């Protein structure tokens, strides 16, 4: 973490809500397993996107601004959205660090699942296609998640 710029470092978690989320998520992982837990959390992210819809974006930059305005409401860090060939790459930085009950990999996986649902639903509402997958790639950095929105062809 020494090389991570200050603005990318994880945000501290909010006691109470994040503790509750950590307990629930840890229990889900223990009882339902990783795959089912991630699927459920992705659905919850989709529902959150419906609750907090984005304004219509005309450009990639507009989309990035709209997403960051929504993320700021939750204090969940920020995203950089960049077009690459036939894909959009979303780099989510400075997400909440959690309460350290779960290891960093589990925490990134859980938040990655929520954010996958959130970003997928937002992109679909902006005119995206259900046939185009959004994939979350983990990184070695604790405070960064990469998402690729790209047709599988």
XYZ file of C-alpha atoms in Angstrom:
153
model
C 0.000 0.000 0.000
C 2.980 2.337 0.288
C 2.925 3.144 -3.453
C -0.815 3.818 -3.625
C -1.535 7.563 -3.919
C -3.508 9.037 -1.020
C -6.633 9.595 -3.147
C -6.685 5.886 -4.072
C -6.241 4.505 -0.563
C -9.321 2.765 0.835
C -11.817 4.909 2.671
C -12.330 3.968 6.297
C -15.468 2.033 6.927
C -18.464 3.457 8.724
C -18.961 1.614 12.024
C -22.326 -0.029 12.368
C -23.401 -0.386 8.738
C -20.149 -1.877 7.503
C -19.887 -4.067 10.573
C -23.385 -5.361 9.829
C -22.525 -5.885 6.152
C -19.328 -7.701 7.128
C -21.173 -10.024 9.525
C -23.877 -10.756 6.945
C -21.373 -11.257 4.125
C -19.147 -13.479 6.244
C -22.158 -15.581 7.216
C -23.228 -15.819 3.572
C -19.781 -17.033 2.550
C -19.779 -19.657 5.324
C -23.321 -20.883 4.705
C -23.991 -20.432 0.992
C -20.486 -20.472 -0.445
C -18.678 -17.952 -2.582
C -20.559 -18.469 -5.868
C -24.071 -18.148 -4.419
C -23.028 -15.246 -2.170
C -21.570 -13.330 -5.110
C -24.678 -13.984 -7.217
C -26.922 -12.671 -4.440
C -24.766 -9.575 -3.886
C -24.731 -8.873 -7.614
C -28.549 -8.890 -7.573
C -28.480 -6.484 -4.630
C -26.201 -4.183 -6.634
C -28.686 -4.272 -9.513
C -31.496 -3.318 -7.139
C -29.391 -0.494 -5.724
C -28.876 0.836 -9.269
C -32.647 0.899 -9.751
C -33.024 2.809 -6.508
C -30.323 5.316 -7.545
C -30.611 5.710 -11.328
C -28.101 7.806 -13.247
C -28.995 10.802 -15.382
C -28.663 10.128 -19.104
C -25.055 10.370 -20.245
C -24.123 11.558 -23.734
C -20.395 10.753 -23.489
C -18.103 8.408 -21.602
C -16.995 11.381 -19.518
C -20.637 12.177 -18.661
C -21.113 8.547 -17.616
C -18.057 8.720 -15.365
C -19.303 11.934 -13.744
C -22.783 10.458 -13.138
C -21.348 7.279 -11.594
C -18.996 9.245 -9.358
C -21.811 11.467 -8.130
C -23.730 8.347 -7.097
C -20.684 6.693 -5.505
C -19.966 9.864 -3.531
C -23.370 9.536 -1.866
C -22.247 6.209 -0.412
C -18.600 7.193 0.225
C -17.600 4.173 -1.902
C -14.636 5.706 -3.682
C -14.636 6.710 -7.328
C -14.359 5.263 -10.813
C -12.338 6.101 -13.904
C -14.124 5.046 -17.118
C -12.022 4.646 -20.259
C -12.926 3.312 -23.712
C -10.492 0.656 -24.990
C -11.004 -0.779 -28.484
C -14.419 -2.450 -28.239
C -14.682 -2.253 -24.442
C -15.214 0.107 -21.562
C -12.781 -0.301 -18.688
C -13.960 0.899 -15.311
C -11.274 1.274 -12.657
C -12.893 1.572 -9.255
C -10.570 3.093 -6.673
C -10.618 3.919 -2.981
C -13.544 1.720 -2.027
C -14.202 1.234 1.698
C -11.548 -0.800 3.462
C -13.960 -2.802 5.555
C -13.520 -3.851 9.146
C -10.735 -6.415 8.621
C -12.955 -9.297 9.769
C -12.700 -10.706 6.242
C -9.384 -10.963 4.451
C -8.654 -8.427 1.703
C -9.371 -10.896 -1.114
C -12.760 -11.844 0.294
C -13.623 -8.180 0.848
C -12.663 -7.250 -2.737
C -14.714 -10.185 -4.018
C -17.801 -9.198 -2.046
C -17.628 -5.534 -3.025
C -16.764 -6.552 -6.584
C -19.993 -8.559 -6.732
C -22.092 -5.629 -5.473
C -20.369 -3.213 -7.862
C -20.736 -5.637 -10.786
C -24.495 -5.595 -10.291
C -24.544 -1.836 -9.780
C -22.424 -1.016 -12.842
C -24.167 -3.607 -15.032
C -27.592 -2.186 -14.280
C -26.410 1.395 -14.787
C -24.790 0.519 -18.132
C -27.927 -1.331 -19.253
C -30.073 1.674 -18.324
C -27.747 3.888 -20.397
C -28.509 1.827 -23.508
C -26.154 -1.087 -22.988
C -26.939 -4.630 -23.999
C -27.866 -7.580 -21.796
C -25.652 -9.687 -24.070
C -22.546 -7.686 -23.148
C -20.961 -8.913 -19.940
C -19.366 -6.819 -17.240
C -16.503 -8.743 -15.667
C -14.718 -7.805 -12.446
C -10.987 -8.486 -12.343
C -9.211 -8.382 -9.020
C -5.878 -6.635 -8.706
C -2.989 -6.842 -6.291
C -4.004 -3.439 -4.932
C -6.407 -3.653 -2.013
C -8.196 -0.449 -3.005
C -8.682 -1.060 -6.748
C -11.128 -3.180 -8.731
C -11.104 -3.381 -12.536
C -14.255 -3.957 -14.560
C -14.391 -4.699 -18.271
C -17.614 -4.169 -20.201
C -17.026 -6.021 -23.451
C -18.835 -8.235 -25.886
C -17.510 -11.798 -25.624
C -16.841 -12.063 -29.367
